[in-house]
Amino acid sequence: MVFIVGMGLMSFNNISKDESCFRKEKGLNLKGYEVGDEATDFKLKNVDGKMVSLSDFKSAKGFIVIFTCNHCPYAKKYEDRVIELDKKYKSQGYPVVAINPNDPNVQPEDGYQQMIERAKEKKFTFPYLVDEGQKIFPQYGATKTPHVFIIQKENGKNIVKYIGAIDNNYDNPNDVSEYYAQDALNSLIKGEPIKTTKTVAIGCTVKVKK
């Protein structure tokens, strides 16, 4: 089985090796979800001060959960594309829910106040939540910012349908040739099988409390 990474290919073994190195380096119990797993709900603080859970979105058919942050150059490159994803798919039942997994003591630019300022500056159209205590990103298995998990509601459960990158060119949206997240969402909306269910997230490593 082969999965996609960037502009080329990477085997599942290499994906697992990359994630295993992150776990070992950070000393994490990073089990993480696989495609087909049920994702448990969470309750995290939004930049407006309110607590947000997936269960709050009563009419949603699923979610685009994206682990991202303020400081990472990769995350910054994708901000406008994430906004466009939310605008395009929220009305079709798949809103973006962004989560900052980083410890602000390690990366001060990713502090809560900085999140508030960034969301206001960029006019985020989606919740931007803080993973206080860093309990949620290990459950998902997020290792990078950005790292995408597309979820579908099925029989009252949140089932993971896609994991990985948004597309295959972080640097220039005009040079993108593979729209992984959009393709997965379009397949879900049409009720068709997702062609590529897992890619390698390209970004900065999650900043974990030392």
Short mmCIF file of C-alpha atoms in Angstrom, two decimals:
data_model
loop_
_atom_site.label_atom_id
_atom_site.label_comp_id
_atom_site.label_asym_id
_atom_site.label_seq_id
_atom_site.Cartn_x
_atom_site.Cartn_y
_atom_site.Cartn_z
CA MET A 1 0.00 0.00 0.00
CA VAL A 2 1.35 3.40 -0.96
CA PHE A 3 0.45 6.83 0.39
CA ILE A 4 1.19 10.25 -0.99
CA VAL A 5 3.65 12.79 0.36
CA GLY A 6 4.36 16.22 -1.07
CA MET A 7 5.04 15.92 -4.77
CA GLY A 8 6.03 12.26 -4.64
CA LEU A 9 5.48 8.96 -2.86
CA MET A 10 6.26 7.52 0.54
CA SER A 11 5.58 4.06 1.90
CA PHE A 12 3.51 3.41 5.01
CA ASN A 13 6.68 2.18 6.69
CA ASN A 14 8.29 5.57 6.20
CA ILE A 15 5.20 7.32 7.53
CA SER A 16 5.30 5.13 10.61
CA LYS A 17 9.05 5.70 11.01
CA ASP A 18 8.59 9.48 10.88
CA GLU A 19 5.87 9.38 13.53
CA SER A 20 7.85 6.92 15.66
CA CYS A 21 10.87 9.23 15.64
CA PHE A 22 8.66 12.08 16.82
CA ARG A 23 7.27 9.93 19.64
CA LYS A 24 10.74 8.83 20.73
CA GLU A 25 12.19 12.35 20.56
CA LYS A 26 9.35 13.87 22.58
CA GLY A 27 8.77 10.93 24.92
CA LEU A 28 5.09 10.83 23.97
CA ASN A 29 2.45 8.18 24.24
CA LEU A 30 1.21 9.12 20.78
CA LYS A 31 -1.11 6.31 19.77
CA GLY A 32 -3.08 8.33 17.27
CA TYR A 33 -6.03 7.51 15.06
CA GLU A 34 -6.01 5.53 11.86
CA VAL A 35 -8.50 5.89 9.04
CA GLY A 36 -11.69 4.16 10.14
CA ASP A 37 -11.19 4.83 13.85
CA GLU A 38 -13.73 6.65 15.97
CA ALA A 39 -12.51 10.05 17.14
CA THR A 40 -13.63 10.97 20.63
CA ASP A 41 -15.08 14.40 21.27
CA PHE A 42 -13.26 17.17 23.14
CA LYS A 43 -14.03 20.47 24.84
CA LEU A 44 -11.45 23.19 24.20
CA LYS A 45 -11.34 26.96 24.61
CA ASN A 46 -11.89 29.06 21.52
CA VAL A 47 -10.31 32.46 20.88
CA ASP A 48 -13.63 34.06 21.86
CA GLY A 49 -13.33 32.50 25.32
CA LYS A 50 -16.11 29.97 24.79
CA MET A 51 -15.66 26.21 25.14
CA VAL A 52 -16.21 24.28 21.91
CA SER A 53 -16.96 20.60 21.28
CA LEU A 54 -17.71 18.70 18.08
CA SER A 55 -21.11 17.89 19.57
CA ASP A 56 -21.94 21.61 19.42
CA PHE A 57 -22.25 21.34 15.63
CA LYS A 58 -25.67 19.68 15.56
CA SER A 59 -26.24 19.99 11.82
CA ALA A 60 -22.71 19.06 10.73
CA LYS A 61 -22.17 15.95 8.62
CA GLY A 62 -18.52 15.86 9.61
CA PHE A 63 -15.52 18.02 10.37
CA ILE A 64 -12.20 19.24 9.01
CA VAL A 65 -10.06 19.13 12.14
CA ILE A 66 -6.75 20.89 11.54
CA PHE A 67 -3.91 21.09 14.04
CA THR A 68 -2.15 24.37 13.29
CA CYS A 69 -0.47 27.31 15.01
CA ASN A 70 0.67 30.92 14.69
CA HIS A 71 4.44 30.75 14.26
CA CYS A 72 5.07 27.91 11.80
CA PRO A 73 5.90 29.10 8.25
CA TYR A 74 4.04 26.10 6.80
CA ALA A 75 0.94 26.88 8.86
CA LYS A 76 1.07 30.52 7.78
CA LYS A 77 1.30 29.51 4.12
CA TYR A 78 -1.89 27.49 4.52
CA GLU A 79 -4.00 29.99 6.49
CA ASP A 80 -5.81 31.46 3.50
CA ARG A 81 -6.42 27.99 2.09
CA VAL A 82 -7.87 26.83 5.41
CA ILE A 83 -10.22 29.82 5.39
CA GLU A 84 -11.31 28.91 1.86
CA LEU A 85 -11.85 25.27 2.89
CA ASP A 86 -14.14 26.43 5.67
CA LYS A 87 -16.06 28.80 3.42
CA LYS A 88 -16.52 26.14 0.75
CA TYR A 89 -17.39 23.13 2.87
CA LYS A 90 -19.06 24.53 6.01
CA SER A 91 -22.24 25.17 4.04
CA GLN A 92 -22.09 21.55 2.85
CA GLY A 93 -21.88 20.23 6.40
CA TYR A 94 -18.11 20.05 6.95
CA PRO A 95 -16.80 23.00 9.00
CA VAL A 96 -13.17 23.59 9.87
CA VAL A 97 -12.21 23.21 13.53
CA ALA A 98 -8.63 24.43 14.08
CA ILE A 99 -6.62 23.42 17.14
CA ASN A 100 -3.30 24.87 18.33
CA PRO A 101 -1.39 21.95 19.94
CA ASN A 102 1.79 23.82 20.85
CA ASP A 103 3.09 24.62 24.34
CA PRO A 104 3.49 28.42 24.58
CA ASN A 105 6.37 27.99 27.02
CA VAL A 106 8.29 26.34 24.19
CA GLN A 107 7.00 28.66 21.46
CA PRO A 108 5.70 31.97 22.91
CA GLU A 109 4.26 33.04 19.55
CA ASP A 110 1.67 30.30 20.01
CA GLY A 111 0.26 31.65 23.27
CA TYR A 112 -3.48 32.15 23.74
CA GLN A 113 -3.35 35.94 23.43
CA GLN A 114 -1.32 35.60 20.24
CA MET A 115 -3.97 33.18 18.93
CA ILE A 116 -6.67 35.77 19.57
CA GLU A 117 -4.68 38.41 17.70
CA ARG A 118 -3.91 36.09 14.78
CA ALA A 119 -7.53 35.01 14.40
CA LYS A 120 -8.62 38.66 14.36
CA GLU A 121 -5.88 39.69 11.94
CA LYS A 122 -6.65 36.90 9.46
CA LYS A 123 -10.42 37.07 10.03
CA PHE A 124 -10.71 33.36 10.74
CA THR A 125 -14.18 32.05 9.88
CA PHE A 126 -13.80 28.97 12.09
CA PRO A 127 -13.09 28.11 15.74
CA TYR A 128 -9.43 28.34 16.71
CA LEU A 129 -9.03 26.25 19.85
CA VAL A 130 -6.17 25.87 22.30
CA ASP A 131 -5.12 22.36 23.36
CA GLU A 132 -4.39 23.31 26.96
CA GLY A 133 -2.47 20.54 28.67
CA GLN A 134 -1.70 19.01 25.26
CA LYS A 135 -4.16 16.16 25.73
CA ILE A 136 -5.94 16.16 22.38
CA PHE A 137 -3.17 16.16 19.77
CA PRO A 138 -1.67 12.86 21.10
CA GLN A 139 -5.12 11.24 20.88
CA TYR A 140 -5.32 12.18 17.22
CA GLY A 141 -1.67 11.44 16.53
CA ALA A 142 -0.90 14.89 15.14
CA THR A 143 2.83 15.41 14.69
CA LYS A 144 2.96 18.50 12.48
CA THR A 145 1.35 21.88 11.99
CA PRO A 146 -0.67 21.78 9.86
CA HIS A 147 -2.02 18.22 10.22
CA VAL A 148 -5.49 17.43 8.88
CA PHE A 149 -8.06 14.91 10.11
CA ILE A 150 -11.29 14.73 8.11
CA ILE A 151 -14.14 13.21 10.08
CA GLN A 152 -17.53 11.90 9.00
CA LYS A 153 -20.52 11.43 11.29
CA GLU A 154 -21.76 7.85 11.03
CA ASN A 155 -24.47 6.42 13.28
CA GLY A 156 -23.70 8.93 16.00
CA LYS A 157 -19.94 8.35 15.83
CA ASN A 158 -17.15 10.57 14.50
CA ILE A 159 -15.24 8.36 12.08
CA VAL A 160 -11.83 9.38 10.70
CA LYS A 161 -11.85 9.31 6.90
CA TYR A 162 -8.65 11.11 5.90
CA ILE A 163 -5.37 11.99 7.63
CA GLY A 164 -2.48 14.10 6.38
CA ALA A 165 -1.75 17.16 4.25
CA ILE A 166 -4.11 19.73 2.77
CA ASP A 167 -2.51 19.51 -0.67
CA ASN A 168 0.86 18.84 -2.30
CA ASN A 169 2.38 22.32 -2.43
CA TYR A 170 2.62 24.33 0.78
CA ASP A 171 4.63 27.11 -0.85
CA ASN A 172 2.39 28.22 -3.70
CA PRO A 173 -1.33 27.46 -4.03
CA ASN A 174 -1.08 28.15 -7.76
CA ASP A 175 1.28 25.19 -8.15
CA VAL A 176 -0.92 22.65 -6.36
CA SER A 177 -1.67 19.56 -8.46
CA GLU A 178 -3.17 17.29 -5.77
CA TYR A 179 -5.96 18.62 -3.54
CA TYR A 180 -5.99 15.84 -0.95
CA ALA A 181 -8.39 17.38 1.57
CA GLN A 182 -10.79 18.73 -1.04
CA ASP A 183 -10.80 15.46 -2.95
CA ALA A 184 -11.59 13.53 0.25
CA LEU A 185 -14.40 15.93 1.14
CA ASN A 186 -15.86 15.84 -2.36
CA SER A 187 -15.89 12.05 -2.25
CA LEU A 188 -17.66 12.04 1.11
CA ILE A 189 -20.27 14.51 -0.14
CA LYS A 190 -20.89 12.39 -3.24
CA GLY A 191 -20.98 9.18 -1.22
CA GLU A 192 -18.01 7.78 -3.11
CA PRO A 193 -14.87 6.00 -1.80
CA ILE A 194 -11.94 8.29 -1.00
CA LYS A 195 -9.08 7.60 -3.40
CA THR A 196 -6.26 8.74 -1.10
CA THR A 197 -7.05 8.31 2.59
CA LYS A 198 -3.64 9.08 4.09
CA THR A 199 -0.77 11.38 3.17
CA VAL A 200 2.19 12.70 5.11
CA ALA A 201 1.60 16.03 6.82
CA ILE A 202 4.26 18.55 5.85
CA GLY A 203 4.94 21.21 8.46
CA CYS A 204 6.63 22.09 11.74
CA THR A 205 6.78 19.56 14.56
CA VAL A 206 4.36 20.02 17.44
CA LYS A 207 6.07 21.91 20.24
CA VAL A 208 5.78 19.77 23.38
CA LYS A 209 6.29 20.83 26.98
CA LYS A 210 9.82 20.03 28.10
#
